[in-house]
Amino acid sequence: MKYDRNLVQFIWLAFGLVVLFSSCVQQEPEPQRPNILFIMSDDHAYQAISAYSDRLIETPNIDRLADQGMLFTNACVTNSICAPSRATILTGKHTHINGKIDNNFPFDTTNVTFPQLFHQAGYQTAMFGKLHFGNSPKGFDEFMILPDQGDYYNPEFITNKGDTTIMGYVTDIITDLTLKWLKKDRKADQPFLLMYLHKAPHREWIPAPRHYKEFTKRTFPEPETLFDDYSGRGTAAHTAEMNLLKHMTVSADNKIYPEVADELGIKEPSEWGKHVFRQKYARLKPEQKAQWDSVYGPINEQFKQNYPAMNDSDFMRWKYQRYMQDYLGCIAAVDENVGRVLDYLKESGLDKNTIVVYTSDQGFYLGEHGWFDKRFIYDESFKTPLLVRWPEHIAPGSRSDEMVQNLDFAQTFLDAAGIEAPADMQGESLMPLLTGHPEQWTRDAVYYQYYEYPGFHMVKRHYGIVTKEYKLVHFYYDVDEWELYDRKNDPFELKNVYDDPAYASVQKELHQKLDELRRYYKDSDELDQFYIEKYKEKGLIK
């Protein structure tokens, strides 16, 4: 048989090109799935992060995420209370859908959470810190979580290997656990999802010694609305029980020893404050008590001398300063420890392909309107800090004022990791905003609903719609009142303009949009009544 030399050469050349091309294709690395570090504190007001405002405190480490990534100025929650917020984050569903409407009702464990999906997709997963509901979070290779609210000093932890108690300060300990996992337990050949969840600065705002020694010497500026009389609003603002003067305890909250309060004849809102103070103080070891007494003892002595001459305004101002000293002292520890974790990411090179998120489970009142706590749809409670960094994907120093919610976190993370989101999730991926394509973002309003009434702080049930410009709210159950606020011209939300003829067209348009949102998110008057009946079944209301 004769061979055509030219044909043979052509065949070998073609074969070589195919092999070469195939080799090039095989050597092209697959896109590397990003690691995700989700950092969440508890009740951290955006007003107490210097990337938002340096009026109260400097937070240089949290600010790094704003400098190197994106800061959201209109991030908010769907339900401003701890456990429901966390359930929304994990499920990507409103609380009326996932069933965790308040801190009383149990979490429905048949819900699929985004960590489960990450685990199924080959991610190594871990959670350290405060979950606040359930003792066995699904989808985690490892977890160490505080039972319920947990303790600031010498906290107990629930783990998938048994319970344990660790001596020290909770913010430092949660960070130690997180860093240990990153350094020793993380598998280099797997991407990771790590949830790093702080208890601080949740009530009763107990700082570490290094910070209460410093912060108890500071004086902080008062908010403009500290002495708000709520004259421009309805029943809900007047009847809420979160006023610094009337409802903040001097014992648990302001660290006045119960015997000193008794000696001065101070009538506490309830015995709860004295009970909690004694309980938390009893957890301290002798050395910790000595440190505590060396700082808070003189504060008590000074208070004994000054209290008899105080009028209500003086007492309100004194409570505000004590509140800020301890609350912001807790923040200082959070910021320091966030810095420790960010430093390790940089040292190890993990920062290059790790999405880092810092947020809180909701906002918090820092004396605005004379209040502490949260629960309302009003801005200080409803808005939450949100800072996101992802090198080479998010432009450093960028900002967004779009209406985004904790409802969106699950779908954002799944989108970034290339994992398909379940069809029943209700959020929207933030990836277009994060990666410089805001024109692809279509949402112009968010939906909010609060259920826990009657309950702590007695904030009435309400739902509403919020846009960049306006806020329409319906308070219901034992009242039937509507409120409308002009967010641009009345940023402190002092004047309800619902019945103002100048806003008639705005009111009409927002009512229509609110009806549309309630249908879109599968909420209704019937569902509101369903949950009221559930409260009756539990004996929480008559």
Coordinates of C-alpha atoms in Angstrom, one line a residue:
M1 CA 0.0 0.0 0.0
K2 CA 1.4 3.4 -0.9
Y3 CA 1.1 6.3 1.5
D4 CA 0.5 9.9 0.4
R5 CA 3.4 11.6 2.4
N6 CA 1.7 15.0 2.2
L7 CA -1.6 13.5 3.5
V8 CA 0.2 11.8 6.4
Q9 CA 2.0 15.0 7.3
F10 CA -1.2 16.9 7.2
I11 CA -2.9 14.3 9.5
W12 CA -0.1 14.5 12.1
L13 CA -0.1 18.3 12.0
A14 CA -3.8 18.4 12.5
F15 CA -3.5 15.8 15.4
G16 CA -0.8 17.9 17.0
L17 CA -2.9 21.0 16.8
V18 CA -5.9 19.2 18.4
V19 CA -3.6 18.0 21.2
L20 CA -2.1 21.4 21.7
F21 CA -5.5 23.1 21.7
S22 CA -6.9 20.5 24.1
S23 CA -3.9 21.0 26.4
C24 CA -4.4 24.7 26.4
V25 CA -8.1 24.3 27.2
Q26 CA -7.3 21.8 30.0
Q27 CA -4.7 24.2 31.6
E28 CA -7.2 27.1 31.7
P29 CA -8.1 27.2 35.4
E30 CA -11.8 26.9 36.3
P31 CA -13.2 30.1 38.0
Q32 CA -12.4 29.8 41.7
R33 CA -15.5 29.8 43.9
P34 CA -15.2 32.6 46.5
N35 CA -14.9 32.0 50.2
I36 CA -17.6 33.8 52.2
L37 CA -17.0 35.3 55.7
F38 CA -20.3 36.6 57.1
I39 CA -19.7 38.8 60.2
M40 CA -22.8 39.9 62.1
S41 CA -23.1 41.7 65.4
D42 CA -26.2 41.9 67.5
D43 CA -28.0 45.3 67.8
H44 CA -25.1 47.3 66.3
A45 CA -26.5 50.6 65.2
Y46 CA -25.2 52.1 62.0
Q47 CA -24.8 55.3 63.9
A48 CA -22.0 53.6 65.9
I49 CA -19.8 52.8 62.9
S50 CA -17.5 55.7 61.9
A51 CA -17.8 54.8 58.2
Y52 CA -21.4 56.1 58.6
S53 CA -20.7 58.7 61.3
D54 CA -17.8 59.4 63.6
R55 CA -19.9 61.4 66.0
L56 CA -19.9 58.7 68.7
I57 CA -17.0 56.3 68.0
E58 CA -14.1 55.4 65.7
T59 CA -14.3 51.9 64.2
P60 CA -11.2 51.8 62.0
N61 CA -11.3 48.0 61.4
I62 CA -14.9 47.8 60.3
D63 CA -14.3 51.0 58.2
R64 CA -11.7 49.0 56.3
L65 CA -14.5 47.2 54.5
A66 CA -16.0 50.4 53.4
D67 CA -12.7 51.8 52.2
Q68 CA -11.9 48.6 50.3
G69 CA -15.5 47.7 49.3
M70 CA -19.0 48.9 49.3
L71 CA -21.1 50.7 52.0
F72 CA -24.9 50.6 51.8
T73 CA -26.7 53.6 53.2
N74 CA -30.3 52.2 52.8
A75 CA -29.8 48.6 54.0
C76 CA -32.6 47.5 56.2
V77 CA -34.4 44.5 57.7
T78 CA -37.8 42.9 57.2
N79 CA -38.6 42.5 60.9
S80 CA -36.5 44.4 63.5
I81 CA -36.0 41.8 66.2
C82 CA -33.2 39.3 66.7
A83 CA -34.3 35.8 66.0
P84 CA -36.7 36.7 63.1
S85 CA -34.0 38.7 61.4
R86 CA -31.6 35.7 61.6
A87 CA -34.3 33.4 60.3
T88 CA -34.8 35.7 57.3
I89 CA -31.1 35.8 56.6
L90 CA -30.7 32.0 56.7
T91 CA -33.8 31.3 54.6
G92 CA -34.1 34.2 52.3
K93 CA -37.8 34.5 53.2
H94 CA -39.9 37.0 55.1
T95 CA -40.8 35.9 58.6
H96 CA -44.5 35.4 57.8
I97 CA -43.3 32.7 55.3
N98 CA -40.5 31.1 57.3
G99 CA -42.7 31.2 60.4
K100 CA -40.2 32.8 62.8
I101 CA -42.3 35.9 63.3
D102 CA -40.9 36.8 66.8
N103 CA -38.6 35.5 69.6
N104 CA -41.4 33.3 71.0
F105 CA -42.3 31.1 68.1
P106 CA -39.9 28.2 67.3
F107 CA -38.0 28.1 64.1
D108 CA -39.5 25.7 61.6
T109 CA -36.5 23.3 60.9
T110 CA -38.1 22.1 57.7
N111 CA -37.0 25.4 56.1
V112 CA -34.0 25.1 53.8
T113 CA -31.2 27.4 54.7
F114 CA -28.5 28.7 52.5
P115 CA -25.7 27.1 54.5
Q116 CA -27.3 23.7 53.8
L117 CA -27.1 24.5 50.1
F118 CA -23.4 25.6 50.4
H119 CA -22.6 22.4 52.2
Q120 CA -24.3 20.3 49.5
A121 CA -22.3 22.2 46.9
G122 CA -19.0 21.2 48.4
Y123 CA -18.2 24.2 50.7
Q124 CA -16.7 23.7 54.1
T125 CA -19.0 25.4 56.6
A126 CA -18.6 26.7 60.1
M127 CA -20.5 28.9 62.6
F128 CA -19.1 30.5 65.7
G129 CA -21.0 32.9 68.1
K130 CA -24.7 33.8 68.6
L131 CA -27.4 32.2 66.5
H132 CA -30.2 32.8 69.1
F133 CA -32.5 30.0 68.1
G134 CA -32.1 26.3 67.8
N135 CA -29.3 24.2 69.2
S136 CA -28.2 22.4 66.0
P137 CA -28.0 24.6 63.0
K138 CA -28.2 22.7 59.7
G139 CA -25.5 22.6 57.1
F140 CA -22.5 23.1 59.2
D141 CA -19.4 20.9 59.5
E142 CA -18.6 22.6 62.8
F143 CA -20.4 25.1 65.1
M144 CA -20.0 26.6 68.5
I145 CA -22.9 28.7 69.4
L146 CA -24.2 30.5 72.5
P147 CA -27.3 29.2 74.1
D148 CA -30.1 31.7 73.5
Q149 CA -28.6 35.2 74.3
G150 CA -25.4 33.9 75.8
D151 CA -23.2 35.7 78.4
Y152 CA -20.6 38.3 78.1
Y153 CA -18.3 36.7 80.6
N154 CA -17.2 33.1 80.8
P155 CA -19.8 32.0 78.3
E156 CA -21.2 28.5 77.7
F157 CA -21.2 27.2 74.1
I158 CA -23.3 24.5 72.4
T159 CA -21.2 22.5 69.9
N160 CA -21.8 19.5 67.7
K161 CA -19.3 17.7 69.9
G162 CA -20.8 18.6 73.3
D163 CA -21.3 21.7 75.5
T164 CA -18.4 23.6 77.0
T165 CA -17.7 26.8 79.0
I166 CA -14.8 29.0 78.1
M167 CA -13.3 31.6 80.5
G168 CA -12.9 35.1 79.3
Y169 CA -14.8 37.8 77.4
V170 CA -17.2 36.6 74.8
T171 CA -16.2 38.9 71.9
D172 CA -12.6 37.8 72.2
I173 CA -13.5 34.2 72.6
I174 CA -15.8 34.1 69.5
T175 CA -12.9 35.6 67.5
D176 CA -10.4 33.1 69.0
L177 CA -12.6 30.2 67.9
T178 CA -13.0 31.7 64.4
L179 CA -9.3 32.2 64.0
K180 CA -8.5 28.7 65.2
W181 CA -10.8 27.3 62.6
L182 CA -9.3 29.4 59.8
K183 CA -5.8 28.5 60.8
K184 CA -6.1 24.8 61.8
D185 CA -9.4 23.3 60.7
R186 CA -10.0 24.9 57.4
K187 CA -9.4 22.6 54.4
A188 CA -7.2 24.4 51.8
D189 CA -8.7 22.4 48.9
Q190 CA -12.3 23.5 49.7
P191 CA -13.9 27.0 49.6
F192 CA -15.5 27.9 52.9
L193 CA -18.6 29.6 54.3
L194 CA -17.8 31.0 57.7
M195 CA -20.4 32.7 59.9
Y196 CA -18.7 34.8 62.6
L197 CA -21.5 36.1 64.9
H198 CA -21.0 38.4 67.8
K199 CA -23.2 38.7 70.8
A200 CA -22.2 42.3 71.4
P201 CA -23.5 44.9 71.7
H202 CA -26.8 43.3 72.8
R203 CA -28.3 44.5 76.1
E204 CA -27.1 44.6 78.9
W205 CA -24.0 46.1 77.2
I206 CA -21.2 44.7 79.3
P207 CA -17.8 45.7 78.0
A208 CA -14.4 44.1 78.5
P209 CA -12.3 45.6 81.4
R210 CA -9.9 47.2 78.9
H211 CA -12.8 49.2 77.5
Y212 CA -15.0 50.0 80.5
K213 CA -11.9 51.5 82.2
E214 CA -11.6 53.8 79.2
F215 CA -15.2 54.4 78.0
T216 CA -16.7 55.2 81.5
K217 CA -14.5 58.3 81.5
R218 CA -15.9 59.6 78.2
T219 CA -18.8 62.0 77.6
F220 CA -20.8 61.6 74.4
P221 CA -22.9 64.1 72.4
E222 CA -26.6 63.8 72.9
P223 CA -28.9 63.2 69.9
E224 CA -31.1 66.1 68.8
T225 CA -34.2 64.1 69.6
L226 CA -33.3 62.9 73.1
F227 CA -36.3 64.7 74.6
D228 CA -38.8 64.0 71.8
D229 CA -42.4 64.2 73.0
Y230 CA -43.8 62.3 70.0
S231 CA -46.3 65.0 69.4
G232 CA -46.0 64.5 65.6
R233 CA -46.9 60.8 65.7
G234 CA -49.6 58.4 66.7
T235 CA -50.4 56.0 69.6
A236 CA -47.5 53.6 68.9
A237 CA -44.7 56.1 69.6
H238 CA -46.5 57.3 72.8
T239 CA -47.1 53.9 74.3
A240 CA -43.8 52.1 73.4
E241 CA -41.9 51.1 76.5
M242 CA -38.3 51.9 75.6
N243 CA -37.7 55.3 77.0
L244 CA -34.4 55.9 78.7
L245 CA -35.9 57.7 81.7
K246 CA -38.9 55.5 82.3
H247 CA -37.9 52.0 81.1
M248 CA -34.1 51.6 81.2
T249 CA -33.1 50.0 84.5
V250 CA -30.4 51.6 86.6
S251 CA -29.2 48.1 87.8
A252 CA -28.8 45.8 84.8
D253 CA -28.5 48.6 82.2
N254 CA -26.6 51.4 84.0
K255 CA -24.6 49.0 86.4
I256 CA -25.8 50.5 89.7
Y257 CA -25.7 47.8 92.4
P258 CA -29.2 46.8 93.4
E259 CA -28.6 47.7 97.1
V260 CA -27.5 51.2 96.0
A261 CA -30.7 51.6 94.0
D262 CA -32.7 50.4 97.0
E263 CA -30.9 52.7 99.3
L264 CA -31.8 55.7 97.1
G265 CA -35.4 54.6 96.8
I266 CA -35.2 54.2 93.0
K267 CA -38.3 52.4 91.6
E268 CA -37.2 50.2 88.8
P269 CA -39.6 49.4 85.8
S270 CA -39.6 45.8 87.2
E271 CA -37.5 43.4 89.3
W272 CA -36.0 42.1 86.1
G273 CA -33.1 44.6 86.2
K274 CA -32.0 43.7 89.7
H275 CA -32.3 40.0 89.0
V276 CA -30.2 40.3 85.8
F277 CA -27.5 42.4 87.5
R278 CA -27.1 39.8 90.2
Q279 CA -27.1 37.0 87.8
K280 CA -24.4 38.5 85.5
Y281 CA -22.3 39.7 88.4
A282 CA -22.3 36.2 89.9
R283 CA -20.8 34.8 86.7
L284 CA -17.6 36.9 87.3
K285 CA -14.6 35.2 88.8
P286 CA -12.9 36.9 91.8
E287 CA -10.3 38.7 89.6
Q288 CA -13.1 39.8 87.2
K289 CA -15.2 41.1 90.1
A290 CA -12.2 43.0 91.5
Q291 CA -11.7 44.7 88.1
W292 CA -15.4 45.5 87.9
D293 CA -15.7 46.9 91.4
S294 CA -12.6 49.1 90.8
V295 CA -14.4 50.9 88.0
Y296 CA -18.1 50.6 88.7
G297 CA -17.7 51.0 92.4
P298 CA -16.7 54.7 92.2
I299 CA -19.4 55.3 89.6
N300 CA -21.9 54.0 92.2
E301 CA -20.5 56.2 94.9
Q302 CA -20.7 59.3 92.7
F303 CA -24.2 58.4 91.7
K304 CA -25.2 58.1 95.4
Q305 CA -24.0 61.7 95.9
N306 CA -25.6 63.2 92.8
Y307 CA -28.9 61.4 92.4
P308 CA -30.8 63.2 95.2
A309 CA -30.4 66.5 93.4
M310 CA -31.3 65.2 89.9
N311 CA -34.5 66.2 88.2
D312 CA -35.9 64.1 85.3
S313 CA -33.8 65.9 82.7
D314 CA -30.6 65.4 84.7
F315 CA -31.5 61.7 85.3
M316 CA -32.3 61.2 81.6
R317 CA -28.9 62.7 80.6
W318 CA -27.1 60.7 83.2
K319 CA -28.7 57.4 81.9
Y320 CA -27.8 58.4 78.3
Q321 CA -24.2 58.8 79.2
R322 CA -24.0 55.5 81.1
Y323 CA -25.8 53.8 78.2
M324 CA -23.3 55.1 75.6
Q325 CA -20.3 54.4 77.7
D326 CA -21.1 50.7 78.0
Y327 CA -22.7 50.2 74.6
L328 CA -19.8 51.8 72.8
G329 CA -17.3 50.0 74.9
C330 CA -18.8 46.8 73.6
I331 CA -18.5 48.1 70.0
A332 CA -14.8 48.8 70.6
A333 CA -14.2 45.1 71.3
V334 CA -16.1 44.1 68.2
D335 CA -14.0 46.5 66.1
E336 CA -10.7 45.3 67.5
N337 CA -11.6 41.6 66.9
V338 CA -12.9 42.2 63.4
G339 CA -9.5 43.7 62.8
R340 CA -7.8 40.5 64.1
V341 CA -9.7 38.4 61.5
L342 CA -9.2 40.8 58.7
D343 CA -5.5 40.9 59.5
Y344 CA -5.3 37.1 59.3
L345 CA -7.1 37.0 55.9
K346 CA -4.5 39.4 54.6
E347 CA -1.5 37.6 56.1
S348 CA -2.7 34.3 54.7
G349 CA -3.6 35.6 51.3
L350 CA -7.3 34.5 51.8
D351 CA -8.5 38.1 51.4
K352 CA -8.0 38.0 47.7
N353 CA -10.9 35.6 47.1
T354 CA -13.0 36.0 50.1
I355 CA -16.3 38.0 50.2
V356 CA -16.4 39.7 53.6
V357 CA -19.7 41.0 54.9
Y358 CA -20.2 43.1 58.0
T359 CA -23.8 43.7 59.2
S360 CA -26.1 43.6 62.2
D361 CA -29.3 41.7 62.8
Q362 CA -31.1 45.1 62.9
G363 CA -30.5 48.7 63.9
F364 CA -30.8 50.2 67.4
Y365 CA -31.8 53.4 69.1
L366 CA -28.9 55.2 70.7
G367 CA -31.1 57.8 72.6
E368 CA -32.8 59.1 69.4
H369 CA -36.4 59.9 70.4
G370 CA -35.4 59.2 73.9
W371 CA -35.3 55.5 73.1
F372 CA -33.2 52.4 73.4
D373 CA -33.9 49.0 71.7
K374 CA -35.4 48.6 68.2
R375 CA -38.7 46.9 66.7
F376 CA -40.1 50.0 64.9
I377 CA -40.0 50.6 61.2
Y378 CA -38.5 54.1 62.0
D379 CA -35.0 54.5 60.6
E380 CA -32.7 53.9 63.6
S381 CA -34.4 50.5 64.1
F382 CA -35.2 49.6 60.6
K383 CA -31.9 50.4 58.9
T384 CA -28.9 48.3 59.5
P385 CA -25.2 48.6 58.7
L386 CA -24.0 46.7 55.6
L387 CA -20.4 46.7 54.3
V388 CA -19.1 44.3 51.7
R389 CA -15.6 43.7 50.4
W390 CA -14.6 41.4 47.5
P391 CA -11.3 42.4 45.9
E392 CA -11.3 42.8 42.1
H393 CA -15.1 42.5 42.0
I394 CA -16.2 45.4 44.2
A395 CA -14.8 48.9 43.6
P396 CA -13.0 50.2 46.7
G397 CA -14.7 53.1 48.4
S398 CA -18.0 52.6 46.6
R399 CA -21.4 53.3 48.1
S400 CA -25.0 52.4 47.3
D401 CA -28.3 54.1 48.4
E402 CA -30.5 51.4 46.9
M403 CA -33.2 49.7 49.1
V404 CA -31.6 46.4 50.0
Q405 CA -32.6 44.0 52.8
N406 CA -31.3 41.2 54.9
L407 CA -33.8 39.2 52.8
D408 CA -31.3 39.5 50.0
F409 CA -28.2 38.0 51.7
A410 CA -28.9 34.3 50.9
Q411 CA -29.5 34.8 47.2
T412 CA -26.5 37.1 46.9
F413 CA -24.2 34.5 48.4
L414 CA -25.6 31.7 46.3
D415 CA -25.3 33.8 43.2
A416 CA -21.6 34.6 44.0
A417 CA -20.9 30.9 44.5
G418 CA -22.7 29.8 41.4
I419 CA -25.3 27.8 43.4
E420 CA -28.9 27.7 42.2
A421 CA -31.2 29.4 44.6
P422 CA -34.5 27.7 45.5
A423 CA -37.5 29.2 43.7
D424 CA -39.3 30.1 46.9
M425 CA -36.6 32.4 48.2
Q426 CA -37.9 36.0 48.2
G427 CA -34.8 38.2 48.1
E428 CA -32.8 39.6 45.2
S429 CA -29.1 39.1 44.5
L430 CA -27.1 42.2 45.3
M431 CA -24.4 41.1 42.7
P432 CA -25.4 43.8 40.1
L433 CA -24.9 46.5 42.7
L434 CA -21.7 45.0 44.1
T435 CA -20.1 44.5 40.7
G436 CA -20.9 47.9 39.2
H437 CA -24.1 47.3 37.3
P438 CA -26.8 49.3 39.2
E439 CA -28.9 49.6 36.1
Q440 CA -29.8 45.9 36.5
W441 CA -31.3 46.6 40.0
T442 CA -35.1 47.1 39.7
R443 CA -36.4 47.2 43.3
D444 CA -37.6 50.7 44.4
A445 CA -39.4 49.7 47.6
V446 CA -39.1 47.2 50.5
Y447 CA -41.7 45.6 52.8
Y448 CA -41.6 45.4 56.6
Q449 CA -43.7 43.6 59.2
Y450 CA -43.4 43.5 63.0
Y451 CA -45.5 41.1 65.1
E452 CA -44.3 40.8 68.8
Y453 CA -47.2 42.7 70.6
P454 CA -48.0 42.5 73.4
G455 CA -44.4 41.8 74.4
F456 CA -41.2 43.4 75.6
H457 CA -41.2 47.2 75.0
M458 CA -44.8 47.1 73.8
V459 CA -44.2 48.2 70.2
K460 CA -47.5 47.8 68.4
R461 CA -47.9 45.4 65.4
H462 CA -47.3 47.2 62.2
Y463 CA -46.4 46.7 58.5
G464 CA -45.3 49.1 55.9
I465 CA -43.6 50.1 52.7
V466 CA -40.4 52.1 52.5
T467 CA -38.9 53.9 49.4
K468 CA -35.9 56.2 49.3
E469 CA -38.3 59.1 49.6
Y470 CA -41.2 58.0 51.8
K471 CA -42.5 55.6 54.4
L472 CA -46.1 54.4 54.8
V473 CA -46.9 52.4 57.9
H474 CA -50.1 50.7 59.2
F475 CA -50.4 50.1 63.0
Y476 CA -53.0 47.4 63.6
Y477 CA -54.5 44.8 66.0
D478 CA -55.6 47.1 69.0
V479 CA -55.4 50.3 66.9
D480 CA -56.0 51.2 63.3
E481 CA -53.6 54.1 62.5
W482 CA -51.7 55.1 59.4
E483 CA -48.5 57.1 59.3
L484 CA -46.6 58.7 56.4
Y485 CA -43.2 60.2 56.5
D486 CA -41.2 62.3 54.1
R487 CA -37.7 60.7 54.5
K488 CA -35.9 63.5 52.5
N489 CA -37.5 66.5 54.2
D490 CA -38.1 65.0 57.6
P491 CA -35.1 62.7 58.2
F492 CA -35.8 62.4 62.0
E493 CA -39.4 61.2 61.2
L494 CA -41.0 63.7 63.6
K495 CA -44.1 64.6 61.6
N496 CA -46.8 62.2 60.3
V497 CA -48.1 63.7 57.1
Y498 CA -50.6 61.0 56.3
D499 CA -53.6 63.5 56.5
D500 CA -51.7 66.4 55.0
P501 CA -53.5 67.4 51.7
A502 CA -50.1 68.2 50.1
Y503 CA -49.2 64.5 50.3
A504 CA -52.5 63.1 49.1
S505 CA -51.1 61.8 45.8
V506 CA -48.1 60.3 47.5
Q507 CA -50.4 58.6 50.0
K508 CA -52.6 57.1 47.2
E509 CA -49.6 55.8 45.3
L510 CA -47.9 54.2 48.3
H511 CA -51.2 52.5 49.3
Q512 CA -51.3 50.9 45.9
K513 CA -47.7 49.9 46.0
L514 CA -48.1 48.5 49.5
D515 CA -51.0 46.3 48.4
E516 CA -48.9 45.1 45.5
L517 CA -46.0 44.3 47.8
R518 CA -48.2 42.4 50.2
R519 CA -49.5 40.2 47.4
Y520 CA -46.0 39.8 45.9
Y521 CA -44.6 38.6 49.2
K522 CA -47.7 36.5 50.0
D523 CA -48.8 38.5 53.0
S524 CA -52.4 39.5 53.8
D525 CA -54.8 40.6 56.5
E526 CA -55.9 36.9 56.8
L527 CA -52.3 35.9 57.6
D528 CA -52.0 38.7 60.1
Q529 CA -55.1 37.4 61.8
F530 CA -53.7 33.8 61.7
Y531 CA -50.7 34.9 63.7
I532 CA -52.9 36.8 66.1
E533 CA -54.8 33.6 66.7
K534 CA -51.5 31.8 67.3
Y535 CA -50.7 34.3 70.0
K536 CA -54.0 33.6 71.6
E537 CA -53.3 29.8 71.5
K538 CA -50.0 30.4 73.3
G539 CA -51.7 32.5 75.9
L540 CA -49.7 35.6 74.9
I541 CA -52.8 37.6 74.3
K542 CA -56.5 37.2 75.4

